PDB file of C-alpha atoms in Angstrom:
ATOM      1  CA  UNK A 989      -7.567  -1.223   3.501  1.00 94.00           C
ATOM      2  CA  UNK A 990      -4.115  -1.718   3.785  1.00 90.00           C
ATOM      3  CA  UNK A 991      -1.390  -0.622   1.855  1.00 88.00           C
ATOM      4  CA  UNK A 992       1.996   0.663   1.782  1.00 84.00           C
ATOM      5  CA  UNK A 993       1.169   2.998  -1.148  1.00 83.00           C
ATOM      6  CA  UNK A 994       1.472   3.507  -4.887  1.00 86.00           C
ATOM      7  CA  UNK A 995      -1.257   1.046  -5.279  1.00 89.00           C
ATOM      8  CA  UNK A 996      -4.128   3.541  -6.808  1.00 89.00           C
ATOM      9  CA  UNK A 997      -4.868   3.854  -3.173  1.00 91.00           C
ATOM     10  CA  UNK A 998      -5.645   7.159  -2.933  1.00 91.00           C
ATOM     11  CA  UNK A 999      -8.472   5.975  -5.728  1.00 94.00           C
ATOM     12  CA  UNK A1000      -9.356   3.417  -3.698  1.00 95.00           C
ATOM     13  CA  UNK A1001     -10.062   5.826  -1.040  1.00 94.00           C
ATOM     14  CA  UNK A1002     -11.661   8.231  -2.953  1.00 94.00           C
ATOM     15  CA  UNK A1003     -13.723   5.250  -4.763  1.00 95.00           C
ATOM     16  CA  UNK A1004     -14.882   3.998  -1.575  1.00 96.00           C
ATOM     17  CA  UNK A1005     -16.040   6.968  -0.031  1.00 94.00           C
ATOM     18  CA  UNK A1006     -18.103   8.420  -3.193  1.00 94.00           C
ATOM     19  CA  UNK A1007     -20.654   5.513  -2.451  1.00 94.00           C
ATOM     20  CA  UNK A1008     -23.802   7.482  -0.133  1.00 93.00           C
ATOM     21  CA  UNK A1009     -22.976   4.014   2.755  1.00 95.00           C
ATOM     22  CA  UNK A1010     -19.480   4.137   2.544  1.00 96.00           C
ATOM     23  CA  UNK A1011     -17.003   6.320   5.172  1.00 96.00           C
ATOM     24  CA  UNK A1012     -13.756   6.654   3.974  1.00 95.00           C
ATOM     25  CA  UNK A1013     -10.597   8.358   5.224  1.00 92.00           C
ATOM     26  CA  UNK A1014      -7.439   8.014   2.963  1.00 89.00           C
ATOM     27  CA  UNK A1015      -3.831   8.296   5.218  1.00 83.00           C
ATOM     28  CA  UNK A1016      -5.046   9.906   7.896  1.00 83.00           C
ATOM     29  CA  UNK A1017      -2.179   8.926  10.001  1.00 80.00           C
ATOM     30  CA  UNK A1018       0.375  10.592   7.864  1.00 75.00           C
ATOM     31  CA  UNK A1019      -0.710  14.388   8.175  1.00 78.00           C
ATOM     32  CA  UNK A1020      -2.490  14.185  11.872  1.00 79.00           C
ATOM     33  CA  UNK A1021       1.645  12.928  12.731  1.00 75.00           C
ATOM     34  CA  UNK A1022       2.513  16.005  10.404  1.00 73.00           C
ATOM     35  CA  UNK A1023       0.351  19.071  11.945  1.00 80.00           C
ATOM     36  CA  UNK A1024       0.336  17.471  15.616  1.00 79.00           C
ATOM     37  CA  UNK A1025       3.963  16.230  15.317  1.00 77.00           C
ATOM     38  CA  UNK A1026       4.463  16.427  18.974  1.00 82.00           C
ATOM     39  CA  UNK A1027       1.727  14.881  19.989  1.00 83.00           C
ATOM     40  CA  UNK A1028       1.757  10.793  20.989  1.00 85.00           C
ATOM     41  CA  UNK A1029       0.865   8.517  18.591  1.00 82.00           C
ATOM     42  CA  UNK A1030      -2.603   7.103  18.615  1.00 86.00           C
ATOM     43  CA  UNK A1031      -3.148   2.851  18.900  1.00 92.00           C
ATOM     44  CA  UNK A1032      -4.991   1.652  16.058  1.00 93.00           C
ATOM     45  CA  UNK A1033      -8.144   0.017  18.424  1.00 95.00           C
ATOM     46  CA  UNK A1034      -8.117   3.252  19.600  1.00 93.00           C
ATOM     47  CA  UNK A1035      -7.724   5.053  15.990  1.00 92.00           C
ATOM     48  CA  UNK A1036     -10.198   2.544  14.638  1.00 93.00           C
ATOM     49  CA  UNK A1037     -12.613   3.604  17.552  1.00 94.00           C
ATOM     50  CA  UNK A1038     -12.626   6.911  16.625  1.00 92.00           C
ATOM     51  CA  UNK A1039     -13.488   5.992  13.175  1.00 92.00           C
ATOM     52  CA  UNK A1040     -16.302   3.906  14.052  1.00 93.00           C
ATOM     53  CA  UNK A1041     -17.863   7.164  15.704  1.00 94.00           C
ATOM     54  CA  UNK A1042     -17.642   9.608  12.986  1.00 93.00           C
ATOM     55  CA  UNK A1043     -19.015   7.447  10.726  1.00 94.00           C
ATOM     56  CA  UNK A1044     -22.491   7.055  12.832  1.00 94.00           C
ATOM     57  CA  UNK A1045     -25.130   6.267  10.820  1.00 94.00           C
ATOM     58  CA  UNK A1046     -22.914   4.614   7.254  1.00 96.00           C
ATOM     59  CA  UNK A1047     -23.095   1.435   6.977  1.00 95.00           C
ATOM     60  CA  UNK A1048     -19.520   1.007   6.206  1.00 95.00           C
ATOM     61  CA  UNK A1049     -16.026   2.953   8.105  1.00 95.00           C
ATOM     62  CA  UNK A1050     -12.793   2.916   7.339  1.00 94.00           C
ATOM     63  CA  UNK A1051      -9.738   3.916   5.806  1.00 93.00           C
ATOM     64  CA  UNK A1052      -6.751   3.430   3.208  1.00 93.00           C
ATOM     65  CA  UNK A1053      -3.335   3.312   5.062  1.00 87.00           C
ATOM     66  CA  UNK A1054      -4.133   4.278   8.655  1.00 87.00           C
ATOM     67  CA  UNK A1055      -3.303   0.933  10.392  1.00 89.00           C
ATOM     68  CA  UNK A1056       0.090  -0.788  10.864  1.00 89.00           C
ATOM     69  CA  UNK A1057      -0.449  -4.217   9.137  1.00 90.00           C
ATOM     70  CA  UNK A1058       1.497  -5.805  11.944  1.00 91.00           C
ATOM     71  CA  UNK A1059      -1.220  -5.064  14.254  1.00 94.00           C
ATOM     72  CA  UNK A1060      -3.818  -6.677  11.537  1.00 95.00           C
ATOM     73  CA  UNK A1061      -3.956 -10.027  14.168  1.00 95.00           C
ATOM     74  CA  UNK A1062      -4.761  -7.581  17.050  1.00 96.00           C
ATOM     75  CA  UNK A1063      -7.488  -5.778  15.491  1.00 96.00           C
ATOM     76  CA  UNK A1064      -9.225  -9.589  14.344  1.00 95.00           C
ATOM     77  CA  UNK A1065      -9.136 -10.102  18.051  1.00 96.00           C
ATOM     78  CA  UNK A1066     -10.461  -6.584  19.321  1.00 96.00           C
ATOM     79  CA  UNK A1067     -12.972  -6.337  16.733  1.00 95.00           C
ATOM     80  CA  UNK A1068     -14.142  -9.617  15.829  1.00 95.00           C
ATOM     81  CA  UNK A1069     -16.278  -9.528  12.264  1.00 93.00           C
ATOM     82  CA  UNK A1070     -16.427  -5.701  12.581  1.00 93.00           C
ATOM     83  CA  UNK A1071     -13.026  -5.761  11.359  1.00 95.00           C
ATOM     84  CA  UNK A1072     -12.471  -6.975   7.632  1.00 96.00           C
ATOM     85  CA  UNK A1073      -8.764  -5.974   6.604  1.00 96.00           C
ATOM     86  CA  UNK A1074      -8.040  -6.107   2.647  1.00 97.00           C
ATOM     87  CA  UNK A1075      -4.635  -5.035   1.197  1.00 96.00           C
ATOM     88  CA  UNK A1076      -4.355  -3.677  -2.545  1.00 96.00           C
ATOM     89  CA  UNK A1077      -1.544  -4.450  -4.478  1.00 96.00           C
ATOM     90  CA  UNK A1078      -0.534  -3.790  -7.988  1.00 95.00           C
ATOM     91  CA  UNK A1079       2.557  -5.333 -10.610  1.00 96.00           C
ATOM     92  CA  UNK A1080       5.428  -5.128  -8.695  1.00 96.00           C
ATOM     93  CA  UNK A1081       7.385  -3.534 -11.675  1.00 94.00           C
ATOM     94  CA  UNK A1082       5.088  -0.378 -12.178  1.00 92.00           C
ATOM     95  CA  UNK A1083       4.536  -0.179  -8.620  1.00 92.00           C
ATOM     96  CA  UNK A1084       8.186   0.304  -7.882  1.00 93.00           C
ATOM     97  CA  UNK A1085       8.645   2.893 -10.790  1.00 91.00           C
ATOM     98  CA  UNK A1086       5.640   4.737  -8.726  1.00 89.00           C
ATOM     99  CA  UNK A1087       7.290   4.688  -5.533  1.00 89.00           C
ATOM    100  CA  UNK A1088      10.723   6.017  -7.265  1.00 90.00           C
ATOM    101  CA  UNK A1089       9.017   8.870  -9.052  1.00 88.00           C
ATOM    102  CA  UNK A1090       7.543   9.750  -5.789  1.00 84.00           C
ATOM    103  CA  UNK A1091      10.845   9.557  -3.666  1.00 83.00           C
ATOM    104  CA  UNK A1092      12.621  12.251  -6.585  1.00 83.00           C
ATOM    105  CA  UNK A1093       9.444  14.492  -6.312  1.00 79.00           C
ATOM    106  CA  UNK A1094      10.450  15.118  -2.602  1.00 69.00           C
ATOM    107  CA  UNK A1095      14.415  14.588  -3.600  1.00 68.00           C
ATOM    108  CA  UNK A1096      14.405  11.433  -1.089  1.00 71.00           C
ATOM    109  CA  UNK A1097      13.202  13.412   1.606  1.00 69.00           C
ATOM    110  CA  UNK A1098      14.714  11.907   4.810  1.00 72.00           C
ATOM    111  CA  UNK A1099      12.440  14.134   6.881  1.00 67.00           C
ATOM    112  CA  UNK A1100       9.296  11.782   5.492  1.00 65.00           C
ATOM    113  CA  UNK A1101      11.245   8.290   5.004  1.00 71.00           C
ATOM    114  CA  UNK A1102      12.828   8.590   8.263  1.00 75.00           C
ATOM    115  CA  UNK A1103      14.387   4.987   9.782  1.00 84.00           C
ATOM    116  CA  UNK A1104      15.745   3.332   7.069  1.00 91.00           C
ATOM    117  CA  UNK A1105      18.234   2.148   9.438  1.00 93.00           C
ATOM    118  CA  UNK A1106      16.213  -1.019   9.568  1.00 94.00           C
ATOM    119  CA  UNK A1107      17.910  -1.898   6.367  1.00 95.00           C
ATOM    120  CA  UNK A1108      20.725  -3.041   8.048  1.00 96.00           C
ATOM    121  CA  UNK A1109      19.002  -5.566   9.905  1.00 96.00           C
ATOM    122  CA  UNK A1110      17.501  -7.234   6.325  1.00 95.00           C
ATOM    123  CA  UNK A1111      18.865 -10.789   5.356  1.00 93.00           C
ATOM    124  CA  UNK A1112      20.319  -9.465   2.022  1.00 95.00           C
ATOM    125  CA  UNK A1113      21.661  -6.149   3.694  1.00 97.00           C
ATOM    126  CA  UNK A1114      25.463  -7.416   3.422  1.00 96.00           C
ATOM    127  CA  UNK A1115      25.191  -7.840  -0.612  1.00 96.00           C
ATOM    128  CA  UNK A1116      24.460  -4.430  -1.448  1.00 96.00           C
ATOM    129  CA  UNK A1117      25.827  -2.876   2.007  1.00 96.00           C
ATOM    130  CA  UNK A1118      27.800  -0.761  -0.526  1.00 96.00           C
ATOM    131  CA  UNK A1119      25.130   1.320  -1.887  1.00 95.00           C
ATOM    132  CA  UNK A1120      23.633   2.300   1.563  1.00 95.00           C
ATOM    133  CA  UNK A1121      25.334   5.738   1.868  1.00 93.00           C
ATOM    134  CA  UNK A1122      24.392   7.033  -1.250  1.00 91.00           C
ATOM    135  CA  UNK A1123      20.591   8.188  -0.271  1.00 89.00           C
ATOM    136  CA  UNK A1124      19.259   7.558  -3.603  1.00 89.00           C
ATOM    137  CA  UNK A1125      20.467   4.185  -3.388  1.00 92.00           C
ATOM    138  CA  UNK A1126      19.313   3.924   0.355  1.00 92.00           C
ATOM    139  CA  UNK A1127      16.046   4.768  -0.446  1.00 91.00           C
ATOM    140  CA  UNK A1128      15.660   2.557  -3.778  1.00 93.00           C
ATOM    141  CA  UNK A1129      16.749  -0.165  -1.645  1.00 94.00           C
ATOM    142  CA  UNK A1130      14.218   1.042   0.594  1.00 94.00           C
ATOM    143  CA  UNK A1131      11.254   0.256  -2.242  1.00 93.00           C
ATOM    144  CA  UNK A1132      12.775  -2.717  -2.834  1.00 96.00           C
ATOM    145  CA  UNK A1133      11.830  -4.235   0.121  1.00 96.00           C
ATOM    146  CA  UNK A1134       8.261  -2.365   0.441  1.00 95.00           C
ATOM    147  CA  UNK A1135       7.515  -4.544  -2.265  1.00 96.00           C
ATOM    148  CA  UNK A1136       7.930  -8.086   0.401  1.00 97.00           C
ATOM    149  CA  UNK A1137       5.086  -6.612   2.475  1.00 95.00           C
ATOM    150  CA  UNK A1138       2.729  -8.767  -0.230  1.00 96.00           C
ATOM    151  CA  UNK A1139       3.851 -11.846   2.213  1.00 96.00           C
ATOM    152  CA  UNK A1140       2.527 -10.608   5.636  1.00 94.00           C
ATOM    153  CA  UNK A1141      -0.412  -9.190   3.678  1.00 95.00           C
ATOM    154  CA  UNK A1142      -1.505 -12.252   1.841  1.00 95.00           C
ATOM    155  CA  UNK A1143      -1.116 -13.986   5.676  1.00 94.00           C
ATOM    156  CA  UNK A1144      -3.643 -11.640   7.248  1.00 94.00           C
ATOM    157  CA  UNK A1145      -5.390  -9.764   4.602  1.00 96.00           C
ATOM    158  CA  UNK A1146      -7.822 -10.635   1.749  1.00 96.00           C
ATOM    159  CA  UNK A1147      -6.001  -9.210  -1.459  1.00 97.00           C
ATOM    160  CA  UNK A1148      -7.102  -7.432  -4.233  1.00 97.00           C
ATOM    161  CA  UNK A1149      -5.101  -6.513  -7.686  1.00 97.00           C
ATOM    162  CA  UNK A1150      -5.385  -2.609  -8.691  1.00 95.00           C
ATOM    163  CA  UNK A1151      -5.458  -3.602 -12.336  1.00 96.00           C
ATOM    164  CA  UNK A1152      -9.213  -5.074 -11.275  1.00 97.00           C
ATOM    165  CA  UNK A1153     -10.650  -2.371  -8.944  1.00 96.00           C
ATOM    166  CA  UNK A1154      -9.765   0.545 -11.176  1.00 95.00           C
ATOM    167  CA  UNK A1155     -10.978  -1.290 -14.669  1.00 95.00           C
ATOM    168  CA  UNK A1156     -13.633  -4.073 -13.647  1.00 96.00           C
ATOM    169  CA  UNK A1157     -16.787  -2.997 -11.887  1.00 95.00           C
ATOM    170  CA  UNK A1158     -17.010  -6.454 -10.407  1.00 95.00           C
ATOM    171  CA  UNK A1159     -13.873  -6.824  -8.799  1.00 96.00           C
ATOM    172  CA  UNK A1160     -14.961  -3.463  -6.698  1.00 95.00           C
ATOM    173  CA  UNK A1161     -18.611  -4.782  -6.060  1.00 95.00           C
ATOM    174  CA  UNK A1162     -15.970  -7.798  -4.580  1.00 95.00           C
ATOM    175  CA  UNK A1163     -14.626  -5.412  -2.156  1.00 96.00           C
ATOM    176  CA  UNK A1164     -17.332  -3.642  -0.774  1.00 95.00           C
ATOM    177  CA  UNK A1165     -19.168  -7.000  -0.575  1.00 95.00           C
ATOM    178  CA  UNK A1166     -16.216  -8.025   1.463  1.00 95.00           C
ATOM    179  CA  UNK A1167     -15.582  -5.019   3.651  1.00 95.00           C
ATOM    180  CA  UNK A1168     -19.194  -5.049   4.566  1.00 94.00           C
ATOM    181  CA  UNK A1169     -19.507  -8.701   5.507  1.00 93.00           C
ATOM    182  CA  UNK A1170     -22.263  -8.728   2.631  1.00 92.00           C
ATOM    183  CA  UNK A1171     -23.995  -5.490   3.680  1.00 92.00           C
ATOM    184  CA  UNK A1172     -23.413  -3.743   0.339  1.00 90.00           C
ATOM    185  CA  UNK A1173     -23.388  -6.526  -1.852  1.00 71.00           C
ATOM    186  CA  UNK A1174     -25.178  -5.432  -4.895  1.00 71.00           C
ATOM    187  CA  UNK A1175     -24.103  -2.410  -6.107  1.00 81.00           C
ATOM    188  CA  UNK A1176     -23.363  -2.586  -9.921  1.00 89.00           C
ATOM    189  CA  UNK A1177     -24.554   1.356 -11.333  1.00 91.00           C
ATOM    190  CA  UNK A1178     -21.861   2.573  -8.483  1.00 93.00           C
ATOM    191  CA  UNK A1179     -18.986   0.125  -9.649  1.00 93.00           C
ATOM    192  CA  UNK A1180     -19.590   0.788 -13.102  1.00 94.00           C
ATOM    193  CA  UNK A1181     -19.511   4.539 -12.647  1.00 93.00           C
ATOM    194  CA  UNK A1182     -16.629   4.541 -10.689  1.00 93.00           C
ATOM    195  CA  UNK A1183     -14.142   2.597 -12.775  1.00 93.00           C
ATOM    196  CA  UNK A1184     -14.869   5.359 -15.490  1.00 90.00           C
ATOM    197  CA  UNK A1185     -13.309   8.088 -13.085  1.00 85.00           C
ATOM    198  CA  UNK A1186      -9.321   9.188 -13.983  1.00 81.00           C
ATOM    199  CA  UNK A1187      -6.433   8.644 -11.656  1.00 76.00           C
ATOM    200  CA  UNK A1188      -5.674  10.301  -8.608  1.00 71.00           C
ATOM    201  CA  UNK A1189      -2.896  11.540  -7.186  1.00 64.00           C
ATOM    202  CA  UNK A1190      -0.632   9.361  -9.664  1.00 63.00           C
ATOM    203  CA  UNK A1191       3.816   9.757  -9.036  1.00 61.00           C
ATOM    204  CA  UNK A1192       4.487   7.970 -11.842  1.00 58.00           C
ATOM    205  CA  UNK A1193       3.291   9.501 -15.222  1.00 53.00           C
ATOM    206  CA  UNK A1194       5.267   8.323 -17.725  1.00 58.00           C
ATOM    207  CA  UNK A1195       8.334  10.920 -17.058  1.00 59.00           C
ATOM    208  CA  UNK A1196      10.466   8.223 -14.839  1.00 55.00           C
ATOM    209  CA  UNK A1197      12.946   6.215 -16.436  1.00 62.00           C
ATOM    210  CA  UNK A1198      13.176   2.294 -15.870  1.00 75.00           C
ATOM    211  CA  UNK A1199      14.882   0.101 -13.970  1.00 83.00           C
ATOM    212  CA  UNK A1200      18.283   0.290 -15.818  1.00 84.00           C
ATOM    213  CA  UNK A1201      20.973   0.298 -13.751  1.00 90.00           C
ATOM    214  CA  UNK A1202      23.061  -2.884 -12.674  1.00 92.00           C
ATOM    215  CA  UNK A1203      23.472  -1.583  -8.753  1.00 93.00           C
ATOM    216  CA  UNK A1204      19.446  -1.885  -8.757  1.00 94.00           C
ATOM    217  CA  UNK A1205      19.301  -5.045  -9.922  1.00 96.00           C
ATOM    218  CA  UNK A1206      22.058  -6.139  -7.391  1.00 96.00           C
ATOM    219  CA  UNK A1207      19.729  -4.485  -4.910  1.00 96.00           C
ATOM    220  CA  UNK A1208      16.100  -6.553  -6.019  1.00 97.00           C
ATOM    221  CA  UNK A1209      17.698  -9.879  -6.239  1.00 97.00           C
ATOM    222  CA  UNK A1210      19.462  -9.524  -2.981  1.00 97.00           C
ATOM    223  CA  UNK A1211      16.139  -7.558  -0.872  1.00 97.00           C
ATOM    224  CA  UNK A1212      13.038  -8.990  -3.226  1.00 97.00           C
ATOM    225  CA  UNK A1213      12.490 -12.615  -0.968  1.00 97.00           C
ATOM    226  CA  UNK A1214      11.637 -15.111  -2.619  1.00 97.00           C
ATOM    227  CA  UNK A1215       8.254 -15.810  -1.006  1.00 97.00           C
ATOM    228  CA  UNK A1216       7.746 -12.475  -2.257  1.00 97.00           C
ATOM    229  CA  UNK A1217       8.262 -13.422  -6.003  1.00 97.00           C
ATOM    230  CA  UNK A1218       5.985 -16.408  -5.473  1.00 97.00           C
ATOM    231  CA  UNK A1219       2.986 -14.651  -4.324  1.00 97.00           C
ATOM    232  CA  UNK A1220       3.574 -11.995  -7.350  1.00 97.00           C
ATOM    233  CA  UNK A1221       3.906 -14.905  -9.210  1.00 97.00           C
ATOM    234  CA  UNK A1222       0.744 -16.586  -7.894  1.00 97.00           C
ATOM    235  CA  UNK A1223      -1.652 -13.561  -8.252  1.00 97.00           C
ATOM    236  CA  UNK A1224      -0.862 -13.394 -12.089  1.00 97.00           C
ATOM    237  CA  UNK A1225       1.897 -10.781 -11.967  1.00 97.00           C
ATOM    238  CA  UNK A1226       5.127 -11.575 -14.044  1.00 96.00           C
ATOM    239  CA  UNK A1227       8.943 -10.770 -12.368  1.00 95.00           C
ATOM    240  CA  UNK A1228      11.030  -9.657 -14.612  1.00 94.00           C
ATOM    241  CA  UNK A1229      13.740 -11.769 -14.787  1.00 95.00           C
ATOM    242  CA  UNK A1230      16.754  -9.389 -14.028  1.00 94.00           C
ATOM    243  CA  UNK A1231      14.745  -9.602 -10.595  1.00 95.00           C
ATOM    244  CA  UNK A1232      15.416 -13.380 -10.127  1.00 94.00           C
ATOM    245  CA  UNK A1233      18.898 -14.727  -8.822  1.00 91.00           C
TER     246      UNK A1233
END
């Protein structure tokens, strides 16, 4: 599954790996980097490999943000119909709120969100270059722009809306049916149980303040594409209109 975060993914992973056929790993990646942070970084065949081999004898392996969705076209070709990516995604709005509550719980953390350099390259860089030094600008501008990885993921993925997995039991029978190529089609009592279970690991819970200020809306009309706006658009999401040039 891929995601950039904030998504109810670590529910997702959690979800997914509570069913008896289902192997699960949830951002793996993130802390093998942080307790082997010397070592070199693992491909993703090669990742995915290693995946496929702990999971002997599930019918189902996988994980919640382990894979670069770049490589998504790679991984097609490697793995044929083994490999089934899906991408969550959630309302832009509350999903950037999440992603800035969990950017002040590690105070913007450089050490963590490290190359935001990039931002320089972006199209709409040179309207808000002014708020770039200011690291809680830099990294709001940052979340801005997570939010245009919907485009590359609607190319390569098959998408599916948090609001659905985590409330309707039929949307998640969708995904497993998916993932498995059909495998693990029918499994209702599972679904059904599982959208009953709480949040996990939530950043936003109702402590952050809104979008307010006029610099951030500078920032999401100039870095929000609008492709980006479209596909929010088309999978029944609504964008606010300070958002919208």
């Amino acid at each position: 599954v891929v995601s950039w975060g904030c998504a109810a993914t670590k529910w997702v992973a959690t979800t997914l790996n509570s069913h008896p056929e289902i192997f699960c790993l949830h951002n793996l990646r993130f802390f093998q980097e942080c307790f082997t942070p010397n070592q070199p970084r693992v491909d993703d065949i090669t990742y995915l490999s290693i995946l496929q081999n702990l999971a002997r004898g599930y019918v189902l392996a996988g994980d919640v943000h382990g894979i670069d969705r770049a490589n998504v076209p790679l991984l097609k070709k490697h793995f044929g119909e083994r490999f089934r990516p899906a991408a969550v995604v959630r309302d832009p709005y509350r999903r950037l709120l999440s992603q800035l509550s969990l950017f002040e719980r590690f105070e913007s953390d450089e050490g963590i969100w490290f190359g935001l350099e990039y931002l320089k390259d972006l199209p709409g860089f040179a309207a808000v270059s002014q708020y770039y030094a200011d690291p809680y600008r830099r990294h709001f501008m940052h979340a801005a722009n997570l939010l245009n990885a919907v485009v590359e993921e609607r190319q390569h993925c098959r998408l599916f809306r948090t609001e659905d997995l985590t409330t309707r039991p039929d949307s998640l029978m969708q995904l497993v049916d998916y993932l498995s190529g059909g495998k693990l089609a029918q499994q209702q009592h599972w679904a059904e149980e599982s959208v009953s279970r709480p949040a996990v690991n939530a950043h936003n819970t109702g402590q952050r303040r809104g979008v307010t200020e006029a610099g951030q809306f500078v920032v999401l009309r100039a870095l929000v594409r609008p492709e980006t706006r479209q596909d929010y658009t088309d999978l029944g999401y609504t964008i606010p209109k300070e958002w919208i040039p």
